[in-house]
Short mmCIF file of C-alpha atoms in Angstrom, two decimals:
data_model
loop_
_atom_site.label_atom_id
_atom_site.label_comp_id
_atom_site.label_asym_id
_atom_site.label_seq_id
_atom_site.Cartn_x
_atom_site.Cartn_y
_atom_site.Cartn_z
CA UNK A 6 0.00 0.00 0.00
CA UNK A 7 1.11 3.74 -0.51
CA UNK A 8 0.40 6.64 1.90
CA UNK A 9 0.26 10.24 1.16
CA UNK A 10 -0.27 13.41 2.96
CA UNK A 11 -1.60 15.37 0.26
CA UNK A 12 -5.16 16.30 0.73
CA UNK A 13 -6.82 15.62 -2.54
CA UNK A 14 -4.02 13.69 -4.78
CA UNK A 15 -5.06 12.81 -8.36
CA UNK A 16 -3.63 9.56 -10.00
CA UNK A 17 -4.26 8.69 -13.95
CA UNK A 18 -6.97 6.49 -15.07
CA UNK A 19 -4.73 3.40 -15.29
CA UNK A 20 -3.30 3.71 -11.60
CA UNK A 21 -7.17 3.99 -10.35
CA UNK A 22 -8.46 1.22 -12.03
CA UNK A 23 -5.68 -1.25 -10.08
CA UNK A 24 -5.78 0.53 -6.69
CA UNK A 25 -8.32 1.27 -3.86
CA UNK A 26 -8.50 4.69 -2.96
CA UNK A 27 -8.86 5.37 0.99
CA UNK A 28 -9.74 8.75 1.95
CA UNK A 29 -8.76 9.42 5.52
CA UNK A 30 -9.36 12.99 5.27
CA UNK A 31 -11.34 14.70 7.92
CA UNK A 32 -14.12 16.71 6.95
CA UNK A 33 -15.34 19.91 7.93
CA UNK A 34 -19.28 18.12 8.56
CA UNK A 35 -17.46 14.85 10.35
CA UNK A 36 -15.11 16.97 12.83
CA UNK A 37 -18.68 19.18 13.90
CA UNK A 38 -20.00 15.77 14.88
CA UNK A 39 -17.13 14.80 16.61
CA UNK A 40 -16.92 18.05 18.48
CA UNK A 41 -20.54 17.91 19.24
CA UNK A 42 -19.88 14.61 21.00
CA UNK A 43 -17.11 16.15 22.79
CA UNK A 44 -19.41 19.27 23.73
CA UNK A 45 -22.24 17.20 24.80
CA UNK A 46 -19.74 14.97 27.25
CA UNK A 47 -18.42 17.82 28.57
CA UNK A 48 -21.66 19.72 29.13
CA UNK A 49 -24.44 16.99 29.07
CA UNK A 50 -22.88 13.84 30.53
CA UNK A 51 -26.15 12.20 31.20
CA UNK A 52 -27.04 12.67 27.92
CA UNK A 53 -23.76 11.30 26.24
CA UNK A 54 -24.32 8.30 28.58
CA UNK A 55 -28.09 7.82 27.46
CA UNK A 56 -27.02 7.75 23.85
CA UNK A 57 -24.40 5.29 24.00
CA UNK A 58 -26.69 3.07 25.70
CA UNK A 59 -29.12 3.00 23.56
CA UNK A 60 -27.52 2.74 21.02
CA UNK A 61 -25.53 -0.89 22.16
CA UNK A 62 -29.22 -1.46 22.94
CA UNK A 63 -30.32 -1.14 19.40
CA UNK A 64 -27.04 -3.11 18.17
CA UNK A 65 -28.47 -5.82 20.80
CA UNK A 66 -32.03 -5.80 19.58
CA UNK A 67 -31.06 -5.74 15.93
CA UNK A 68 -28.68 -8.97 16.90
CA UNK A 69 -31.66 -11.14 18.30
CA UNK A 70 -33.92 -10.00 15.36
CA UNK A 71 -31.28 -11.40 13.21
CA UNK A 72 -31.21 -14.75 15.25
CA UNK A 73 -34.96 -14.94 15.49
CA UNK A 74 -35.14 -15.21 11.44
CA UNK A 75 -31.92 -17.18 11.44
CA UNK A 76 -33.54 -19.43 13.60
CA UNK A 77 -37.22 -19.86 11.82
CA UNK A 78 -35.85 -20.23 8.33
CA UNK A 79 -33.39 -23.61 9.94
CA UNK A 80 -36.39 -24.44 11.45
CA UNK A 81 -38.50 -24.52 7.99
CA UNK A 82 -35.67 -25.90 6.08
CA UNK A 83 -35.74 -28.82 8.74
CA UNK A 84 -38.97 -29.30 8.81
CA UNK A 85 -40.49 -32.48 6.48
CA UNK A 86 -43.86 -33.41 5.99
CA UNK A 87 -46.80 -30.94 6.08
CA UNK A 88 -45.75 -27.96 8.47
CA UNK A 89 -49.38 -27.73 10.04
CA UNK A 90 -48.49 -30.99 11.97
CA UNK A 91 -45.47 -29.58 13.10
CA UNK A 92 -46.84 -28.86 16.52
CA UNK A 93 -43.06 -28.06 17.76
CA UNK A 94 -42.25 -25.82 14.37
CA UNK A 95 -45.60 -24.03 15.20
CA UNK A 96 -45.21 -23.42 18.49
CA UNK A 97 -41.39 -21.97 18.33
CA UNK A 98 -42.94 -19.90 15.48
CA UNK A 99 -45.83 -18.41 17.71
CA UNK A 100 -42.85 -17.67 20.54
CA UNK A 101 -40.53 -16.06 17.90
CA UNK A 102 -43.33 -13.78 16.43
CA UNK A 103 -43.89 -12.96 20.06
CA UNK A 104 -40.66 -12.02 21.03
CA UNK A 105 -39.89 -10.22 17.82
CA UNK A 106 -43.13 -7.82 18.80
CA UNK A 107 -41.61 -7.45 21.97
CA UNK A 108 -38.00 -6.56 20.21
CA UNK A 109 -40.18 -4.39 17.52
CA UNK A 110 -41.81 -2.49 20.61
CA UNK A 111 -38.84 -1.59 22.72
CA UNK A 112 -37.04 -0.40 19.32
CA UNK A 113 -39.88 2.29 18.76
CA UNK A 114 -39.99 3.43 21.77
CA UNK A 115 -35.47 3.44 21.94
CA UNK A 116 -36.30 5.40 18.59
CA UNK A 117 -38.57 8.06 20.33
CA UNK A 118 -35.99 8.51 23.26
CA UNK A 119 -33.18 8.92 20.93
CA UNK A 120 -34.57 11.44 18.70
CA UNK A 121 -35.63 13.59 22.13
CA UNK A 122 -31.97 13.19 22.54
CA UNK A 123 -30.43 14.06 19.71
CA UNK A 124 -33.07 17.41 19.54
CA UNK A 125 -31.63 18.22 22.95
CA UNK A 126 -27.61 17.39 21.46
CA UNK A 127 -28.79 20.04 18.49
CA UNK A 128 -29.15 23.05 20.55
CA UNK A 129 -24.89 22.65 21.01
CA UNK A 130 -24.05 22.03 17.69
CA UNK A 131 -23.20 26.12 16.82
CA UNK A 132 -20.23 25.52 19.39
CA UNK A 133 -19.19 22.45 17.56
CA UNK A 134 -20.01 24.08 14.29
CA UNK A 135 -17.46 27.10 15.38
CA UNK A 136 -15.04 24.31 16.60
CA UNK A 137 -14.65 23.04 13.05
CA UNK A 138 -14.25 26.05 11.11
CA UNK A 139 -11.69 27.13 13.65
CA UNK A 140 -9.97 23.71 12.95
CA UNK A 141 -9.70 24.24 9.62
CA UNK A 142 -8.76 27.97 9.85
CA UNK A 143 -5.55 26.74 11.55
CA UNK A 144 -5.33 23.91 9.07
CA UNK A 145 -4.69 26.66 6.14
CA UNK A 146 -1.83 28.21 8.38
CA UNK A 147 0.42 25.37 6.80
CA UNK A 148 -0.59 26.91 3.56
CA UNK A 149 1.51 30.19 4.51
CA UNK A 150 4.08 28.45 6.31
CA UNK A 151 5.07 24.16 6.37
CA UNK A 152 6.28 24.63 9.60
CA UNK A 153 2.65 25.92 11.30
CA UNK A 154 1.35 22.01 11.68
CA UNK A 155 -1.19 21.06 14.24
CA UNK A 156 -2.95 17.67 15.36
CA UNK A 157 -6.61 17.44 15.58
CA UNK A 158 -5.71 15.67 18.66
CA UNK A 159 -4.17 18.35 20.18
CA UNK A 160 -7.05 20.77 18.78
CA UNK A 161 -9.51 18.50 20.18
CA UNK A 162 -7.76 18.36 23.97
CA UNK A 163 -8.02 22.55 23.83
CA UNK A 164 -11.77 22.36 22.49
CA UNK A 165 -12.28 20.04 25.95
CA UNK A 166 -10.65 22.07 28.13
CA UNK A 167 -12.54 25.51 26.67
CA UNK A 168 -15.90 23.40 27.45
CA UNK A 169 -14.74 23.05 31.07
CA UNK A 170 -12.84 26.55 31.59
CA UNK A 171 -15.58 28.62 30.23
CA UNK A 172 -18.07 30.51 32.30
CA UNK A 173 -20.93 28.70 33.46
CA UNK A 174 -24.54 29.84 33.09
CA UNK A 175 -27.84 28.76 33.65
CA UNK A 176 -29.32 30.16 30.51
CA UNK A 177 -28.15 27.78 27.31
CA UNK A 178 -27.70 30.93 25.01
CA UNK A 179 -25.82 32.72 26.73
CA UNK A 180 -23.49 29.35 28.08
CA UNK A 181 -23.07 28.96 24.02
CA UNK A 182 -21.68 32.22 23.59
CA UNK A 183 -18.80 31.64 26.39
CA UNK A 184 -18.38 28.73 25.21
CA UNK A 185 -17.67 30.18 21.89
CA UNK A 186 -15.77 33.11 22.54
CA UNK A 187 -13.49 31.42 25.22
CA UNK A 188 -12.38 28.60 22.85
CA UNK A 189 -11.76 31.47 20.13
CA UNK A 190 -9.64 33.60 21.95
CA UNK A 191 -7.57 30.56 24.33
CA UNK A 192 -7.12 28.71 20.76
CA UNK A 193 -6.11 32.28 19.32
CA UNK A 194 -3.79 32.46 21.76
CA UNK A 195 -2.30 29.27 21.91
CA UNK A 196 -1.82 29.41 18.29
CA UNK A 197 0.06 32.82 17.87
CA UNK A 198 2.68 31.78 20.52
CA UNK A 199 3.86 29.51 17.43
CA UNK A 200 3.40 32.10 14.51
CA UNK A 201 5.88 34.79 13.11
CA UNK A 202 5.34 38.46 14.22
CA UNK A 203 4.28 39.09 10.44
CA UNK A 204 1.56 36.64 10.57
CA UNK A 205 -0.13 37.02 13.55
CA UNK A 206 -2.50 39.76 12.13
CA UNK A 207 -3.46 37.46 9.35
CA UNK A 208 -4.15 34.63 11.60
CA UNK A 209 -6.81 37.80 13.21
CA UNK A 210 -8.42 37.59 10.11
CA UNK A 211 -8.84 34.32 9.09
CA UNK A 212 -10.51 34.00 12.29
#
């Protein structure tokens, strides 16, 4: 396999059609959910919690939907003679159709929970939103100077930290915009401790 660092590298026609392309790139829409997660775990704990658990819930439900068809198609390919005299394939039928209701039931009602959630995880995703474009901002720094590199990991760490620095406050708008302007002006600062002079007012800008 071959590795490359450039962001959008173009290969002719007859390398393509031998190779599989892999795009690792991050994207400006996959980073705001990933900041959104780290938003809500910083802010709404409960709520992070909630979602992960339903959603190995669903994974777990799904599974024994799975192994309830698995198991009534071996149980019609096994079955010989006339199935209505099957009083053991009928029965295990009747039980699986049960349970799947059951299954089908406690889905719906994981699906109504999770979208009260996720309407709830919405109302932080300008923070997360600003978090990306931020990212990227930096990102383009590289552009104006190789030596201006920074990991998303790194980025990420700060974006935490601004979530629990920040000023607290009961009302959710005005908690956003801390939250915002903190992590804008600690990540401006943390950034133009590593910039030239000359490019420290055109970092101001880009943000």
């Amino acid at each position: 396999f071959m590795t490359t660092k450039l962001p959008n590298p173009h290969y002719p026609p007859e390398v393509c059609v031998k190779v599989s392309l892999l795009n690792f790139t991050i994207t400006i829409g996959g980073l705001e959910d990933q900041l959104l997660g780290v938003t809500i775990r910083e802010e709404r704990p409960d709520l992070e919690e909630q979602k992960n658990g339903l959603v190995v819930s669903n994974a777990k439900m799904a599974k024994q939907l799975k192994d309830l068809e698995d198991m009534i198609l071996q149980l019609l390919s096994n079955s010989k003679g006339n199935i209505l005299d099957d009083f053991e394939l009928i029965e295990a039928l009747g039980q699986s159709k049960k349970k799947a209701k059951e299954i089908d039931e406690k889905m719906a009602e994981a699906a109504i929970a999770e979208k009260e959630i996720d309407s709830v995880r919405e109302e932080y995703r300008p923070c997360a939103f600003r978090g990306s474009l931020l990212y990227f901002c930096i990102a383009d720094l590289a552009k104006i100077d190789p030596m201006y590199q920074y990991s998303l990991e790194w980025f990420t760490r700060l974006y935490a930290k601004g979530c629990q620095d920040s000023e607290q406050n009961a009302d959710l708008a005005i908690r956003k915009t801390n939250l915002i302007d903190f992590f804008t002006f600690s990540l401006y600062k943390n950034i133009c401790r590593s910039l030239f002079e000359k490019h420290k007012l055109l970092f101001s800008f880009m943000m």
